[in-house]
Amino acid sequence: MQLNLHRAELTVSAVQPRQYPQTGVPEIAMAGRSNVGKSSCINKLLNRNKLARTSSTPGKTATINFYNIDNQLFLVDLPGYGFARVSKEEQARWGAMINTYLDKSPRLRGVLLLVDARHKPTADDVMMYSWIRERFGEVTVVATKADKLGPTKLQEGLALIRKTLDLGEEDTLIAFSGEKGTGKEELWQEISRITGVEL
Ligand code: GTP
Ligand code: MG
């Protein structure tokens, strides 16, 4: 690998555009419902258990966190959406923060849409899918927590995701486990293809 994964650090936690890193490095973001496994996915990709903070309580990530990988790539951890237990105001604030980032960052090369392999994607997931599709012309969907399903149920889950999001031929669906590492290499290949950063 040309990309040295040992050189990974949290560079910035941002809530406003002026706080985004200005180094000109390509960015790829993790979007998805609260608790779906965005932060865990970053940790697994980097082989680090505790770099990105995770929690079984939804709403753990409350800022936009930029992880600098070897000064060549930023993995961007976003707050989750659709978490009912935070106030409407807080949800609106997070929503605005996510939308502003997705609209404004000139270095954003792609957004990975994380959905739980066990559940039907929500209306919010469908909206996020449409937005990514519109901006980038293709969507990479990561079905998380694949370790919680046996092979038959996993195939059923993937089929439901495909159908609900109405995935097209350009789209990619990857079964992933932040626990076991399933799909990690495939996801890195995908990140490399999307960002142009060589592994
Ligand atoms: P927010 O920051 O609240 O939006 O959540 P998040 O999407 O970052 O989720 P996080 O990575 O914090 O994971 C939520 C919970 O799910 C934690 O208890 C994780 O340990 C668990 N989890 C995440 N990914 C996996 C997975 O692939 N397999 C299993 N079994 N558990 C997972
Ligand atoms: Mg998180």
Coordinates of C-alpha atoms and ligand atoms in Angstrom, one line a residue:
M1 CA 0.0 0.0 0.0
Q2 CA 1.3 3.4 -0.9
L3 CA -1.1 5.0 1.6
N4 CA 0.4 4.7 5.0
L5 CA -2.6 3.8 7.2
H6 CA -0.5 4.2 10.3
R7 CA -0.3 7.8 9.6
A8 CA -3.9 8.7 10.5
E9 CA -5.1 11.3 12.9
L10 CA -8.2 13.4 13.7
T11 CA -7.3 16.8 12.3
V12 CA -10.4 18.9 12.7
S13 CA -13.8 18.7 14.4
A14 CA -15.8 21.3 12.5
V15 CA -19.2 22.8 12.9
Q16 CA -18.8 25.7 10.4
P17 CA -17.3 25.9 6.9
R18 CA -14.4 28.1 8.0
Q19 CA -13.3 25.3 10.2
Y20 CA -13.0 22.8 7.3
P21 CA -9.4 21.8 6.5
Q22 CA -8.0 23.9 3.7
T23 CA -5.1 21.7 2.7
G24 CA -6.5 20.7 -0.7
V25 CA -6.6 17.0 0.0
P26 CA -9.6 15.0 -1.4
E27 CA -12.3 14.1 1.0
I28 CA -14.8 11.2 1.2
A29 CA -17.6 11.3 3.8
M30 CA -19.6 8.7 5.7
A31 CA -23.3 9.5 5.8
G32 CA -26.1 7.5 7.5
R33 CA -28.6 7.2 10.3
S34 CA -27.4 7.6 13.9
N35 CA -25.9 4.3 15.2
V36 CA -25.5 2.7 11.8
G37 CA -21.8 2.3 12.3
K38 CA -20.1 5.3 10.5
S39 CA -17.5 5.8 13.2
S40 CA -16.9 2.1 13.6
C41 CA -16.4 1.8 9.8
I42 CA -13.7 4.5 9.9
N43 CA -12.0 2.7 12.8
K44 CA -12.0 -0.7 10.9
L45 CA -10.7 0.9 7.7
L46 CA -7.8 2.3 9.7
N47 CA -7.3 -0.8 12.0
R48 CA -7.7 1.5 15.0
N49 CA -10.2 0.6 17.7
K50 CA -10.7 4.0 19.3
L51 CA -9.6 6.7 16.8
A52 CA -13.2 7.6 16.0
R53 CA -15.5 7.6 19.0
T54 CA -18.3 5.1 18.9
S55 CA -21.2 4.4 21.2
S56 CA -24.2 2.1 21.5
T57 CA -26.1 5.3 22.3
P58 CA -27.1 7.0 19.1
G59 CA -26.0 10.6 18.6
K60 CA -22.4 10.0 19.5
T61 CA -20.8 12.0 16.7
A62 CA -22.0 15.6 17.0
T63 CA -19.4 17.4 14.8
I64 CA -17.9 16.9 11.4
N65 CA -14.7 15.0 12.0
F66 CA -11.9 15.0 9.5
Y67 CA -9.5 12.1 9.7
N68 CA -6.3 12.9 7.9
I69 CA -4.8 9.8 6.3
D70 CA -1.1 10.1 5.5
N71 CA -1.7 13.7 4.2
Q72 CA -3.4 12.2 1.1
L73 CA -7.0 11.7 2.0
F74 CA -9.6 12.8 4.5
L75 CA -12.1 10.3 5.8
V76 CA -15.0 12.5 7.0
D77 CA -17.2 11.3 9.8
L78 CA -20.6 13.0 9.9
P79 CA -23.2 13.1 12.6
G80 CA -26.0 10.6 12.1
Y81 CA -29.5 11.6 11.0
G82 CA -32.9 10.3 12.1
F83 CA -32.2 10.1 15.8
A84 CA -35.5 10.6 17.5
R85 CA -34.3 11.2 21.0
V86 CA -32.5 14.4 20.4
S87 CA -34.6 17.6 20.3
K88 CA -36.1 18.9 17.0
E89 CA -33.9 21.9 17.3
E90 CA -30.8 19.8 17.7
Q91 CA -31.8 17.6 14.8
A92 CA -32.4 20.6 12.6
R93 CA -29.0 22.0 13.6
W94 CA -27.2 18.8 12.7
G95 CA -29.2 18.5 9.5
A96 CA -28.1 22.0 8.5
M97 CA -24.5 21.2 9.5
I98 CA -24.4 18.1 7.3
N99 CA -26.2 19.8 4.4
T100 CA -23.8 22.7 4.5
Y101 CA -20.8 20.5 4.4
L102 CA -22.2 18.3 1.6
D103 CA -23.1 21.4 -0.4
K104 CA -20.0 23.5 0.3
S105 CA -17.0 21.4 0.4
P106 CA -15.2 21.7 -2.9
R107 CA -12.9 18.8 -2.1
L108 CA -15.6 16.3 -1.5
R109 CA -15.1 13.5 -4.0
G110 CA -17.9 11.2 -2.8
V111 CA -20.2 10.1 0.0
L112 CA -20.5 6.6 1.2
L113 CA -24.1 5.9 2.3
L114 CA -24.2 3.5 5.3
V115 CA -27.3 1.6 6.0
D116 CA -27.9 -1.3 8.4
A117 CA -27.9 -4.6 6.6
R118 CA -30.7 -5.8 8.9
H119 CA -33.2 -3.0 8.2
K120 CA -35.2 -1.5 5.4
P121 CA -33.7 1.9 4.4
T122 CA -35.7 4.8 5.8
A123 CA -37.2 7.8 4.0
D124 CA -34.1 9.8 5.1
D125 CA -31.8 7.2 3.6
V126 CA -33.8 7.4 0.3
M127 CA -33.4 11.2 0.4
M128 CA -29.6 11.0 1.0
Y129 CA -29.3 8.4 -1.8
S130 CA -31.0 10.8 -4.2
W131 CA -28.8 13.7 -3.2
I132 CA -25.6 11.7 -3.6
R133 CA -26.8 10.3 -6.9
E134 CA -27.6 13.8 -8.2
R135 CA -24.3 15.2 -7.2
F136 CA -21.9 12.4 -8.1
G137 CA -23.9 10.3 -10.6
E138 CA -23.4 7.1 -8.6
V139 CA -23.7 5.9 -5.1
T140 CA -21.7 3.5 -3.0
V141 CA -23.9 1.9 -0.3
V142 CA -22.3 0.1 2.6
A143 CA -24.5 -2.4 4.4
T144 CA -23.2 -2.4 8.0
K145 CA -23.3 -4.9 10.8
A146 CA -23.2 -7.8 8.3
D147 CA -21.8 -10.0 11.0
K148 CA -25.2 -10.0 12.8
L149 CA -26.8 -11.9 9.9
G150 CA -26.3 -15.4 8.6
P151 CA -25.7 -15.8 4.8
T152 CA -29.4 -16.2 3.8
K153 CA -30.6 -13.3 5.9
L154 CA -27.7 -11.2 4.7
Q155 CA -28.7 -11.8 1.0
E156 CA -32.3 -10.9 1.9
G157 CA -31.2 -7.7 3.6
L158 CA -29.0 -6.7 0.6
A159 CA -31.9 -7.4 -1.8
L160 CA -34.3 -5.2 0.4
I161 CA -31.7 -2.4 0.4
R162 CA -31.3 -2.7 -3.4
K163 CA -35.0 -2.6 -4.0
T164 CA -35.8 0.2 -1.5
L165 CA -33.1 2.5 -2.7
D166 CA -33.8 1.5 -6.3
L167 CA -30.0 1.0 -6.9
G168 CA -28.9 1.4 -10.5
E169 CA -26.2 -0.3 -12.5
E170 CA -23.7 2.4 -11.7
D171 CA -24.2 2.0 -7.9
T172 CA -22.2 -0.3 -5.7
L173 CA -23.4 -2.3 -2.7
I174 CA -20.9 -3.6 -0.2
A175 CA -21.7 -5.9 2.8
F176 CA -19.5 -4.6 5.7
S177 CA -18.7 -5.5 9.3
G178 CA -17.0 -3.0 11.6
E179 CA -16.7 -5.9 14.0
K180 CA -15.1 -8.6 11.7
G181 CA -13.7 -6.6 8.9
T182 CA -15.9 -8.1 6.2
G183 CA -15.8 -6.0 3.1
K184 CA -12.9 -3.9 4.2
E185 CA -10.6 -4.5 1.2
E186 CA -13.5 -4.0 -1.2
L187 CA -14.4 -0.7 0.5
W188 CA -10.8 0.5 0.3
Q189 CA -10.7 -0.3 -3.5
E190 CA -13.9 1.7 -3.8
I191 CA -12.6 4.7 -1.9
S192 CA -9.5 4.6 -4.0
R193 CA -11.5 4.6 -7.2
I194 CA -13.8 7.4 -6.1
T195 CA -11.1 9.7 -4.7
G196 CA -8.3 8.9 -7.1
V197 CA -6.0 8.3 -4.1
E198 CA -3.7 5.3 -4.7
L199 CA -3.6 2.5 -2.1
Ligands
GTP1 P1 -23.5 8.2 15.5 O1 -22.2 8.8 15.7 O2 -24.4 8.3 16.7 O3 -24.2 8.8 14.3 O4 -23.4 6.7 15.2 P2 -22.4 5.9 14.2 O5 -23.0 5.7 12.9 O6 -21.0 6.5 14.2 O7 -22.3 4.4 14.9 P3 -21.1 3.8 15.8 O8 -19.9 3.5 14.9 O9 -20.9 4.7 17.0 O10 -21.7 2.4 16.2 C1 -22.9 2.3 16.9 C2 -23.0 1.0 17.6 O11 -23.1 -0.1 16.7 C3 -21.8 0.7 18.5 O12 -22.2 0.1 19.7 C4 -20.9 -0.2 17.7 O13 -20.1 -1.1 18.4 C5 -22.0 -1.0 16.9 N1 -21.5 -1.4 15.6 C6 -21.1 -0.6 14.6 N2 -20.7 -1.3 13.5 C7 -20.9 -2.6 13.8 C8 -20.8 -3.8 13.1 O14 -20.4 -3.9 11.9 N3 -21.1 -5.0 13.7 C9 -21.6 -5.0 15.0 N4 -21.9 -6.2 15.5 N5 -21.8 -3.9 15.7 C10 -21.4 -2.7 15.1
MG2 MG -20.4 8.3 14.9

